[in-house]
Amino acid sequence: MSEPLAILGVVGLRKEFGPLVAVDDVDFAIPVGGSLAIVGESGSGKTTVARMIVGLERPTAGAIIACGRDRSTPARGAAERRRRGGEVQIVFQDPYSSLDPRQAVTAAIDEVLRLHAADLDADARRARVGELGGLVGLDERQMRARPGALSGGQRQRVAIARALAATPRVIVLDESVAALDVSIQAQVLNLLADVRVATGVSFLLISHDLAVVRQLTEQVIVMQRGRIVERGATAAVLDDPQEPYTQLLRASVPTAGWKPRRRAGAR
Amino acid sequence: MTGIPGLRGTGVVGHLCAAVMVIAAVVALAGSALSPHDANAISLSYSFVGPGGDHLFGFDGNGRDILSRLLVGARTAIAGPSIVVVLSMTVGTTIAVAAAWLGGRFDAISAIILDVLFAFPGILLAVIAAAVFGAGLQAASIALAIAYMPYIARVLRGAALRERAQQYIAALEVQGLAAWVICARHLVPNMIGLVVAQGTILFGFAMVDLAAISFIGLGVQAPQADWGVMVAGGQTGLLQGYPAESLSAGLAIIVVVIAVNVLGERLTERARGGTR
Ligand SMILES: Nc1ncnc2c1ncn2[C@@H]1O[C@H](COP(=O)(O)OP(=O)(O)O)[C@@H](O)[C@H]1O
Ligand SMILES: [Mg+2]
């Protein structure tokens, strides 16, 4: 069996915070077009993995390769920084601090387009901003608003649109819907499933919610105290967990009431 | 509540304070045009003559029209603190943001330098500056700016750190925006409430200090009209029972200082309790 080319891979990833080993020898690869979930109890190192992948935290050891290029050391120069931004994006958990309170939605997205789509003129950018707004289901009035006038779910839609504006190949979703009401969660998850179909973007999904994991990803890794304790196809791992720890996780996690409108990333 | 957007939430008192500051600024800019008489015309026959005609505040010991000197003297009285505020806010904000952003060694080294500067009282630094560069408003203002900068940097560093920790900043980093662009376009504008508030309070302190420096003869030089110079120059009058010059100049200083301090406090409160 030949391995498909990975869009994102990490090898021997490790992060120490002083004496604490937050991430320990983590390996995984997301094939082009595929999506991977990281599950694990709070404090198991999931967010640290995500932050290292997007360059917010520097690995103590190990390699991170996205789109065939190493990103385990800080970007050198503006061009490389911008290129990395165009490869992997992230949507954070907290919808209330992830947008600049002074910036209207259109301005926030336009700023990203100026950086990543420098060839577009003002009219083309305006059209693209509208397109992205439509894609994430924001209306004209919401697009003109500042974050303070938007609900948590609307803000996460903005954060998703802003991430998409960079046309990334991978979006890291770190508990991106966990702070939202269950019914809003379902809407945003449906949106993410649609986005994946529409753009072919890969997700690295971090979630407590195994129902969400099942619907959005094909592969899953289970982390405990910084290490991967189980891995495999999402359905197999969740249906028939081998590790006692994963069994416990499955038993302890309530399933959300989310029903997908259509199958994500059909292939 | 209605009001001027920049002053929202500062109440009627805040608006009154702002009005005082606007009047002071207008007088500072147009004082010589507004003054009814030549502020420097000496006529000893009018020495300490009281109010009369269009000489509303009477004459000082040299027979100069006090009201005219007040109006003309507003320029240096306002310009000095303005220089202090602009200089120390610019440098202080830059250091605060750089320390919060870079952290680590830069933060530690800048903290030590600020601690050393803290040890110098503004007036002392101004005296040294006068000794080295000669007395005058410029040297005194720059010395005060240096002395106040550590306070500003320290207060704003905390605010910069809080803002730095917001996830929208991380999102912009992940987008690939340069650090200085993120700071200039996002981080600093989100601290601007506190920056303005601190600058306003600083203005009051600087005004009092500069008046004191002029009073001891190291700031604005007599016979130029200036509120601090007038407080000092009126001393002989005070002793002889003619307090008009010192009192009126002192009152002008006090009114402006109270206005900027009260407004500054209210703006600070608003910035601290701000939405988020
Ligand atoms: N900047 C940091 N400094 C020190 N310790 C940290 C830092 N970030 C995370 N940690 C620690 O690393 C461990 C993993 O945290 P995290 O990656 O946030 O876990 P998760 O996202 O799975 O809940 C935790 O023990 C956490 O306290
Ligand atoms: Mg986390």
Coordinates of C-alpha atoms and ligand atoms in Angstrom, one line a residue:
Chain A
M1 CA 0.0 0.0 0.0
S2 CA 1.5 3.4 -0.9
E3 CA 1.2 6.2 1.6
P4 CA -0.7 9.2 0.2
L5 CA 1.3 12.4 0.4
A6 CA 0.8 14.1 3.7
I7 CA -0.6 17.7 3.8
L8 CA 0.5 18.0 7.4
G9 CA 2.8 15.7 9.4
V10 CA 4.6 15.8 12.7
V11 CA 7.5 13.6 13.7
G12 CA 8.8 13.1 17.2
L13 CA 7.1 16.3 18.4
R14 CA 8.0 17.3 21.9
K15 CA 7.3 20.3 24.1
E16 CA 8.7 21.0 27.6
F17 CA 7.5 23.8 29.8
G18 CA 10.3 23.8 32.4
P19 CA 10.1 20.4 34.0
L20 CA 6.7 19.6 32.6
V21 CA 6.6 17.6 29.4
A22 CA 3.4 18.8 27.8
V23 CA 3.9 16.9 24.5
D24 CA 6.0 13.8 24.2
D25 CA 7.0 12.1 21.0
V26 CA 3.9 12.8 19.0
D27 CA 3.7 11.5 15.4
F28 CA 0.9 11.8 12.9
A29 CA 0.3 12.5 9.3
I30 CA -2.8 13.9 7.6
P31 CA -3.1 12.8 4.0
V32 CA -4.1 15.3 1.4
G33 CA -7.8 15.9 1.7
G34 CA -8.1 13.9 4.9
S35 CA -8.9 15.1 8.4
L36 CA -7.6 14.0 11.7
A37 CA -8.9 14.4 15.2
I38 CA -7.1 14.7 18.5
V39 CA -9.0 13.7 21.5
G40 CA -7.9 13.5 25.1
E41 CA -8.7 14.8 28.6
S42 CA -8.0 18.4 29.5
G43 CA -4.3 19.0 30.0
S44 CA -3.2 16.2 27.7
G45 CA -1.3 18.5 25.4
K46 CA -3.7 18.9 22.5
T47 CA -3.6 22.7 22.4
T48 CA 0.1 22.7 22.7
V49 CA 0.3 20.5 19.6
A50 CA -2.0 22.9 17.8
R51 CA 0.0 26.0 18.9
M52 CA 3.3 24.4 17.7
I53 CA 1.8 23.5 14.3
V54 CA 0.7 27.1 13.7
G55 CA 4.0 28.5 15.0
L56 CA 2.7 30.1 18.2
E57 CA 4.9 27.8 20.3
R58 CA 8.3 26.5 19.4
P59 CA 8.8 22.7 19.7
T60 CA 11.5 21.5 22.1
A61 CA 12.2 18.7 19.6
G62 CA 10.7 17.1 16.5
A63 CA 9.6 18.2 13.1
I64 CA 6.5 19.7 11.7
I65 CA 6.0 19.5 7.9
A66 CA 3.1 21.2 6.1
C67 CA 2.7 21.2 2.4
G68 CA 6.0 19.5 2.1
R69 CA 7.9 22.3 4.0
D70 CA 9.4 22.3 7.4
R71 CA 7.9 24.7 9.9
S72 CA 9.5 23.6 13.2
T73 CA 11.6 26.7 13.5
P74 CA 10.3 30.3 13.4
A75 CA 9.7 31.7 10.0
R76 CA 12.5 33.8 8.5
G77 CA 11.3 36.8 6.7
A78 CA 7.9 38.2 5.7
A79 CA 7.5 36.0 2.7
E80 CA 7.9 32.8 4.6
R81 CA 5.6 34.0 7.4
R82 CA 2.9 34.8 4.8
R83 CA 3.4 31.5 3.0
R84 CA 2.9 29.6 6.2
G85 CA -0.2 31.6 6.9
G86 CA -1.5 30.5 3.5
E87 CA -0.9 26.8 4.4
V88 CA -2.3 26.3 7.9
Q89 CA -4.8 28.4 9.7
I90 CA -6.4 28.0 13.2
V91 CA -9.8 28.8 14.8
F92 CA -9.6 29.1 18.5
Q93 CA -12.0 28.1 21.2
D94 CA -12.9 31.5 22.7
P95 CA -15.2 33.4 20.3
Y96 CA -15.0 36.5 22.5
S97 CA -11.3 37.2 22.3
S98 CA -10.5 35.8 18.8
L99 CA -11.6 39.0 17.0
D100 CA -10.3 42.5 17.2
P101 CA -13.1 44.4 19.0
R102 CA -12.4 47.5 17.0
Q103 CA -12.5 46.0 13.6
A104 CA -15.7 45.4 11.6
V105 CA -16.0 41.9 10.0
T106 CA -15.5 43.1 6.5
A107 CA -12.3 45.0 7.5
A108 CA -11.0 41.9 9.4
I109 CA -11.4 39.7 6.3
D110 CA -10.2 42.4 3.9
E111 CA -7.0 42.7 6.0
V112 CA -6.3 39.0 5.4
L113 CA -7.0 39.3 1.7
R114 CA -4.6 42.2 1.4
L115 CA -1.9 39.9 2.8
H116 CA -2.7 36.7 1.0
A117 CA -4.4 37.8 -2.2
A118 CA -2.3 40.9 -3.0
D119 CA -3.2 40.6 -6.7
L120 CA -6.8 41.4 -6.0
D121 CA -7.9 45.1 -6.3
A122 CA -10.3 46.8 -4.0
D123 CA -13.4 45.7 -6.0
A124 CA -12.2 42.1 -6.2
R125 CA -11.5 42.0 -2.5
R126 CA -14.9 43.4 -1.7
A127 CA -16.5 40.7 -3.9
R128 CA -14.3 38.0 -2.2
V129 CA -15.2 39.3 1.3
G130 CA -18.9 39.0 0.3
E131 CA -18.3 35.5 -1.0
L132 CA -16.6 34.4 2.2
G133 CA -19.4 36.0 4.3
G134 CA -21.9 34.0 2.2
L135 CA -20.0 30.8 2.6
V136 CA -20.1 31.0 6.4
G137 CA -23.7 32.3 6.5
L138 CA -23.3 35.9 7.6
D139 CA -25.7 38.5 6.3
E140 CA -24.8 42.0 5.1
R141 CA -25.7 43.6 8.4
Q142 CA -23.5 41.2 10.3
M143 CA -20.7 41.7 7.9
R144 CA -20.7 45.4 8.6
A145 CA -20.9 44.9 12.4
R146 CA -18.1 44.9 14.9
P147 CA -17.6 41.8 17.0
G148 CA -19.4 43.3 20.0
A149 CA -22.6 43.3 18.1
L150 CA -22.3 39.6 17.2
S151 CA -23.2 36.4 19.1
G152 CA -20.6 33.7 19.9
G153 CA -21.7 31.5 17.0
Q154 CA -21.6 34.5 14.6
R155 CA -18.1 35.3 15.8
Q156 CA -16.9 31.8 15.2
R157 CA -18.3 32.1 11.7
V158 CA -16.3 35.2 11.3
A159 CA -13.2 33.5 12.6
I160 CA -13.8 30.6 10.1
A161 CA -14.2 33.1 7.3
R162 CA -11.1 34.9 8.3
A163 CA -9.1 31.6 8.3
L164 CA -10.6 30.7 4.9
A165 CA -9.6 34.1 3.5
A166 CA -6.0 32.9 3.5
T167 CA -7.0 29.8 1.4
P168 CA -5.2 27.4 3.8
R169 CA -4.8 23.7 3.0
V170 CA -5.3 22.8 6.7
I171 CA -7.4 24.4 9.4
V172 CA -6.7 23.6 13.0
L173 CA -10.0 23.7 15.0
D174 CA -9.1 23.8 18.7
E175 CA -12.4 23.2 20.5
S176 CA -13.8 25.7 18.1
V177 CA -17.4 25.0 19.0
A178 CA -17.0 24.0 22.6
A179 CA -18.0 27.4 23.9
L180 CA -21.2 27.6 21.9
D181 CA -24.7 26.5 22.8
V182 CA -25.5 23.0 21.5
S183 CA -27.9 24.2 18.8
I184 CA -25.4 26.7 17.6
Q185 CA -22.6 24.1 17.7
A186 CA -24.7 22.0 15.3
Q187 CA -25.0 24.9 12.9
V188 CA -21.3 25.7 12.9
L189 CA -20.4 22.0 12.5
N190 CA -22.7 21.7 9.5
L191 CA -21.0 24.8 8.2
L192 CA -17.5 23.2 8.7
A193 CA -18.7 20.0 6.9
D194 CA -19.9 22.2 4.0
V195 CA -16.7 24.2 3.9
R196 CA -14.7 21.0 3.6
V197 CA -16.8 19.8 0.7
A198 CA -16.6 23.2 -1.0
T199 CA -12.9 23.9 -0.5
G200 CA -11.2 20.5 0.0
V201 CA -9.5 21.9 3.1
S202 CA -8.2 19.4 5.7
F203 CA -9.1 19.7 9.4
L204 CA -7.0 19.0 12.4
L205 CA -9.9 18.8 14.8
I206 CA -9.4 19.0 18.6
S207 CA -12.6 18.1 20.4
H208 CA -14.1 16.5 23.5
D209 CA -17.2 15.6 21.5
L210 CA -16.8 12.2 20.0
A211 CA -19.9 12.7 17.8
V212 CA -18.3 15.7 16.2
V213 CA -15.1 13.7 15.8
R214 CA -16.9 10.9 14.1
Q215 CA -18.6 13.3 11.6
L216 CA -15.7 15.4 10.6
T217 CA -12.6 13.2 10.6
E218 CA -11.4 9.8 9.2
Q219 CA -8.4 9.4 11.5
V220 CA -8.1 10.0 15.2
I221 CA -5.3 10.0 17.8
V222 CA -6.0 9.7 21.5
M223 CA -3.6 11.7 23.8
Q224 CA -2.9 11.2 27.5
R225 CA -0.4 13.1 29.4
G226 CA 1.3 14.4 26.3
R227 CA 1.6 11.0 24.6
I228 CA -0.4 9.3 21.9
V229 CA -2.0 6.2 23.5
E230 CA -4.2 5.1 20.7
R231 CA -4.7 5.8 17.0
G232 CA -6.5 4.6 14.0
A233 CA -9.5 5.1 11.7
T234 CA -12.0 7.2 13.6
A235 CA -14.9 4.8 13.3
A236 CA -12.8 1.8 14.4
V237 CA -11.3 3.6 17.4
L238 CA -14.5 5.0 18.6
D239 CA -16.6 1.8 18.0
D240 CA -14.0 -0.6 19.4
P241 CA -11.5 1.3 21.6
Q242 CA -8.5 -0.9 22.6
E243 CA -7.0 1.2 25.3
P244 CA -8.7 1.3 28.7
Y245 CA -8.2 5.0 28.6
T246 CA -10.0 5.4 25.4
Q247 CA -12.9 3.2 26.6
L248 CA -13.1 5.5 29.6
L249 CA -13.1 8.6 27.5
R250 CA -15.9 7.2 25.3
A251 CA -18.0 6.2 28.3
S252 CA -17.5 9.6 30.0
V253 CA -18.3 11.8 27.0
P254 CA -21.9 12.6 26.3
T255 CA -22.9 12.6 22.7
A256 CA -24.1 15.9 21.3
G257 CA -27.4 16.2 19.5
W258 CA -25.7 17.0 16.2
K259 CA -27.0 15.3 13.1
P260 CA -25.1 16.1 9.9
R261 CA -27.2 17.2 7.0
R262 CA -24.8 15.4 4.7
R263 CA -21.8 13.3 4.9
A264 CA -18.6 15.3 5.3
G265 CA -15.9 14.9 2.8
A266 CA -17.4 12.1 1.0
R267 CA -14.8 10.0 -0.8
Chain B
M1 CA -26.3 58.9 27.6
T2 CA -25.5 61.4 25.0
G3 CA -22.2 63.3 24.7
I4 CA -19.1 63.7 22.7
P5 CA -18.0 60.2 21.5
G6 CA -14.5 60.4 23.0
L7 CA -15.9 61.5 26.3
R8 CA -18.7 58.9 26.6
G9 CA -19.2 57.7 30.1
T10 CA -17.3 60.5 31.7
G11 CA -20.4 62.4 32.7
V12 CA -21.2 66.1 32.9
V13 CA -18.0 66.7 34.9
G14 CA -15.9 65.0 32.3
H15 CA -17.4 67.3 29.6
L16 CA -16.8 70.3 31.8
C17 CA -13.2 69.3 32.3
A18 CA -12.8 68.8 28.5
A19 CA -14.3 72.3 28.0
V20 CA -11.7 73.8 30.3
M21 CA -9.0 72.1 28.4
V22 CA -10.3 73.3 25.1
I23 CA -10.4 76.9 26.3
A24 CA -6.8 76.5 27.7
A25 CA -5.7 75.2 24.3
V26 CA -7.4 78.0 22.4
V27 CA -5.8 80.6 24.7
A28 CA -2.4 78.8 24.3
L29 CA -2.7 79.1 20.5
A30 CA -4.2 82.5 20.2
G31 CA -3.3 84.2 23.5
S32 CA -1.4 87.1 22.0
A33 CA -4.2 87.9 19.6
L34 CA -6.7 87.8 22.5
S35 CA -4.7 89.9 24.9
P36 CA -6.0 93.4 25.2
H37 CA -2.6 95.0 25.9
D38 CA 1.1 94.4 25.2
A39 CA 2.0 91.7 27.8
N40 CA 5.6 93.0 28.1
A41 CA 5.0 96.8 28.1
I42 CA 6.5 98.1 31.3
S43 CA 5.3 101.4 32.8
L44 CA 6.5 101.8 36.4
S45 CA 3.9 104.4 37.1
Y46 CA 1.3 101.7 37.0
S47 CA 3.2 99.4 39.5
F48 CA 0.6 97.3 41.5
V49 CA -2.3 99.5 40.3
G50 CA -5.5 97.5 40.8
P51 CA -8.2 96.7 38.2
G52 CA -9.7 99.5 36.2
G53 CA -11.0 100.1 32.7
D54 CA -10.1 97.2 30.5
H55 CA -7.3 96.2 32.8
L56 CA -9.5 93.5 34.5
F57 CA -6.8 92.1 36.7
G58 CA -4.8 95.2 37.3
F59 CA -1.0 95.6 36.9
D60 CA 2.0 93.8 38.2
G61 CA 5.0 95.3 40.0
N62 CA 6.4 96.4 36.7
G63 CA 3.2 98.0 35.6
R64 CA 2.4 95.2 33.0
D65 CA -1.2 94.2 32.3
I66 CA -1.8 91.0 34.3
L67 CA -4.6 89.7 32.1
S68 CA -2.5 90.1 29.0
R69 CA 0.4 88.3 30.6
L70 CA -2.0 85.4 31.7
L71 CA -3.3 85.1 28.1
V72 CA 0.2 85.2 26.5
G73 CA 1.7 83.1 29.3
A74 CA -0.7 80.2 28.6
R75 CA 1.3 79.3 25.5
T76 CA 4.4 78.1 27.4
A77 CA 2.3 76.8 30.3
I78 CA 0.5 74.5 27.9
A79 CA 3.3 73.8 25.4
G80 CA 5.7 72.5 28.1
P81 CA 3.4 69.8 29.4
S82 CA 2.4 68.9 25.9
I83 CA 6.0 68.2 25.0
V84 CA 6.4 66.1 28.1
V85 CA 3.2 64.1 27.3
V86 CA 4.0 63.5 23.6
L87 CA 7.6 62.5 24.3
S88 CA 7.1 60.3 27.3
M89 CA 3.9 58.7 25.9
T90 CA 5.6 57.9 22.6
V91 CA 8.7 56.4 24.2
G92 CA 6.8 54.8 27.1
T93 CA 4.2 53.1 24.9
T94 CA 6.9 51.9 22.5
I95 CA 8.9 50.3 25.4
A96 CA 5.8 48.9 27.0
V97 CA 4.6 47.3 23.8
A98 CA 8.1 46.0 22.9
A99 CA 8.5 44.5 26.4
A100 CA 5.1 42.8 26.3
W101 CA 5.7 41.5 22.8
L102 CA 9.3 40.4 23.0
G103 CA 9.2 39.3 26.7
G104 CA 12.2 37.5 27.9
R105 CA 15.5 39.3 27.9
F106 CA 14.2 42.6 26.4
D107 CA 11.5 42.7 29.1
A108 CA 14.0 42.0 31.9
I109 CA 16.6 44.6 30.7
S110 CA 14.0 47.3 30.0
A111 CA 12.6 46.7 33.5
I112 CA 16.0 47.3 35.0
I113 CA 16.6 50.5 33.0
L114 CA 13.1 51.8 34.0
D115 CA 13.9 51.0 37.7
V116 CA 17.0 53.1 37.5
L117 CA 15.2 56.0 35.9
F118 CA 12.5 55.7 38.6
A119 CA 15.1 56.7 41.1
F120 CA 15.4 60.2 39.6
P121 CA 12.7 62.7 40.6
G122 CA 11.6 64.8 37.7
I123 CA 12.6 68.0 39.3
L124 CA 16.1 66.7 40.0
L125 CA 16.6 65.6 36.4
A126 CA 15.3 69.0 35.3
V127 CA 17.8 70.8 37.5
I128 CA 20.6 68.6 36.1
A129 CA 19.4 69.3 32.5
A130 CA 19.4 73.0 33.2
A131 CA 22.9 72.8 34.6
V132 CA 24.1 70.9 31.5
F133 CA 22.1 72.4 28.6
G134 CA 21.2 75.8 30.2
A135 CA 17.9 76.8 31.7
G136 CA 14.8 76.9 29.5
L137 CA 11.5 75.2 28.7
Q138 CA 12.9 72.7 26.3
A139 CA 15.6 71.2 28.5
A140 CA 13.1 71.1 31.5
S141 CA 10.4 69.4 29.4
I142 CA 12.7 66.8 28.0
A143 CA 14.1 66.1 31.5
L144 CA 10.5 65.6 32.8
A145 CA 9.6 63.5 29.9
I146 CA 12.5 61.2 30.7
A147 CA 11.6 61.1 34.4
Y148 CA 7.9 60.3 33.8
M149 CA 8.5 57.8 31.0
P150 CA 9.0 54.8 33.4
Y151 CA 5.6 55.3 35.1
I152 CA 3.9 55.3 31.7
A153 CA 5.9 52.3 30.4
R154 CA 5.1 50.3 33.6
V155 CA 1.3 51.0 33.5
L156 CA 1.0 50.4 29.8
R157 CA 3.2 47.2 29.9
G158 CA 0.5 45.5 31.9
A159 CA -2.2 46.6 29.5
A160 CA 0.0 45.5 26.5
L161 CA 0.5 42.1 28.1
R162 CA -3.3 41.7 28.6
E163 CA -3.9 42.7 25.0
R164 CA -1.0 40.5 23.8
A165 CA -2.7 37.5 25.3
Q166 CA -5.9 38.0 23.4
Q167 CA -6.5 35.3 20.8
Y168 CA -7.1 37.8 18.0
I169 CA -3.5 38.8 18.2
A170 CA -2.4 35.1 17.9
A171 CA -4.8 34.7 14.9
L172 CA -3.1 37.7 13.2
E173 CA 0.3 36.1 13.9
V174 CA -0.8 32.9 12.3
Q175 CA -2.0 34.9 9.3
G176 CA 1.6 36.0 8.8
L177 CA 1.3 39.7 9.6
A178 CA 4.5 41.3 10.8
A179 CA 4.7 41.9 14.5
W180 CA 5.1 45.6 14.2
V181 CA 2.0 45.8 11.9
I182 CA 0.0 43.8 14.5
C183 CA 1.1 46.2 17.2
A184 CA 0.5 49.4 15.3
R185 CA -2.8 48.4 13.7
H186 CA -4.3 46.3 16.5
L187 CA -2.6 46.1 19.8
V188 CA -1.9 49.8 20.4
P189 CA -5.3 51.0 19.1
N190 CA -6.9 48.6 21.6
M191 CA -5.0 50.2 24.4
I192 CA -5.6 53.8 23.3
G193 CA -8.2 54.4 26.0
L194 CA -5.6 53.9 28.7
V195 CA -2.9 55.7 26.7
V196 CA -5.1 58.8 26.4
A197 CA -6.1 58.6 30.1
Q198 CA -2.5 58.3 31.3
G199 CA -1.4 61.1 29.0
T200 CA -4.1 63.3 30.4
I201 CA -3.1 62.7 34.0
L202 CA 0.6 63.1 33.1
F203 CA -0.2 66.5 31.6
G204 CA -1.4 67.8 35.0
F205 CA 1.7 66.5 36.8
A206 CA 4.0 68.0 34.1
M207 CA 2.2 71.3 34.3
V208 CA 2.7 71.6 38.1
D209 CA 6.3 70.5 37.8
L210 CA 7.2 72.8 35.0
A211 CA 5.6 75.7 36.9
A212 CA 7.8 74.8 39.9
I213 CA 10.8 74.6 37.6
S214 CA 10.0 78.0 36.2
F215 CA 9.4 79.3 39.7
I216 CA 12.9 78.4 40.7
G217 CA 14.2 80.0 37.6
L218 CA 15.3 77.0 35.6
G219 CA 12.4 76.8 33.2
V220 CA 10.8 79.6 31.2
Q221 CA 12.9 82.8 31.7
A222 CA 11.6 86.1 32.9
P223 CA 10.6 88.6 31.6
Q224 CA 8.8 86.2 29.2
A225 CA 5.2 85.7 30.3
D226 CA 4.5 82.3 31.7
W227 CA 2.2 81.1 34.5
G228 CA 5.1 79.6 36.5
V229 CA 7.2 82.7 36.0
M230 CA 4.2 84.9 37.1
V231 CA 3.7 82.9 40.3
A232 CA 7.4 83.5 41.1
G233 CA 7.4 87.1 39.9
G234 CA 4.4 88.0 42.0
Q235 CA 6.2 87.2 45.2
T236 CA 7.3 90.8 45.9
G237 CA 3.7 91.8 45.3
L238 CA 2.5 89.1 47.7
L239 CA 4.7 90.5 50.4
Q240 CA 3.5 94.0 49.8
G241 CA -0.2 93.0 49.8
Y242 CA -0.8 92.8 46.1
P243 CA -1.4 89.1 45.4
A244 CA -3.2 89.5 42.0
E245 CA -0.3 88.3 39.8
S246 CA 0.7 85.2 41.8
L247 CA -2.9 84.3 42.6
S248 CA -4.3 84.6 39.1
A249 CA -1.5 82.6 37.6
G250 CA -1.6 80.0 40.3
L251 CA -5.4 79.8 39.9
A252 CA -5.0 79.3 36.1
I253 CA -2.6 76.4 36.8
I254 CA -4.8 74.8 39.4
V255 CA -8.0 75.0 37.3
V256 CA -6.3 73.4 34.3
V257 CA -4.6 70.8 36.4
I258 CA -7.8 69.8 38.2
A259 CA -9.6 69.6 34.9
V260 CA -7.0 67.3 33.3
N261 CA -6.7 65.2 36.4
V262 CA -10.4 64.6 36.9
L263 CA -10.9 63.9 33.2
G264 CA -7.8 61.6 33.2
E265 CA -9.1 59.7 36.2
R266 CA -12.5 59.2 34.5
L267 CA -10.9 58.1 31.3
T268 CA -8.7 55.6 33.2
E269 CA -11.7 54.2 35.0
R270 CA -13.5 53.9 31.7
A271 CA -10.5 52.2 30.0
R272 CA -10.1 49.8 32.9
G273 CA -13.7 48.9 33.2
G274 CA -13.9 48.8 29.4
T275 CA -15.8 46.2 27.5
R276 CA -14.1 42.8 27.2
Ligands
LIG1 N1 2.7 28.3 28.2 C1 2.7 27.3 29.1 N2 3.5 27.3 30.1 C2 3.5 26.3 31.0 N3 2.7 25.2 30.9 C3 1.9 25.2 29.9 C4 1.8 26.2 28.9 N4 0.8 25.8 28.0 C5 0.4 24.7 28.4 N5 1.0 24.2 29.6 C6 0.7 23.0 30.3 O1 0.9 21.9 29.3 C7 0.0 20.9 29.6 C8 -0.9 20.7 28.3 O2 -1.7 21.8 28.1 P1 -2.6 21.9 26.8 O3 -1.8 21.7 25.6 O4 -3.3 23.2 26.9 O5 -3.7 20.7 27.1 P2 -5.1 20.5 26.4 O6 -5.3 21.4 25.3 O7 -5.1 19.0 26.0 O8 -6.1 20.7 27.5 C9 -0.9 21.3 30.7 O9 -0.4 20.7 31.9 C10 -0.7 22.8 30.8 O10 -0.8 23.3 32.1
MG2 MG -6.8 22.9 25.0

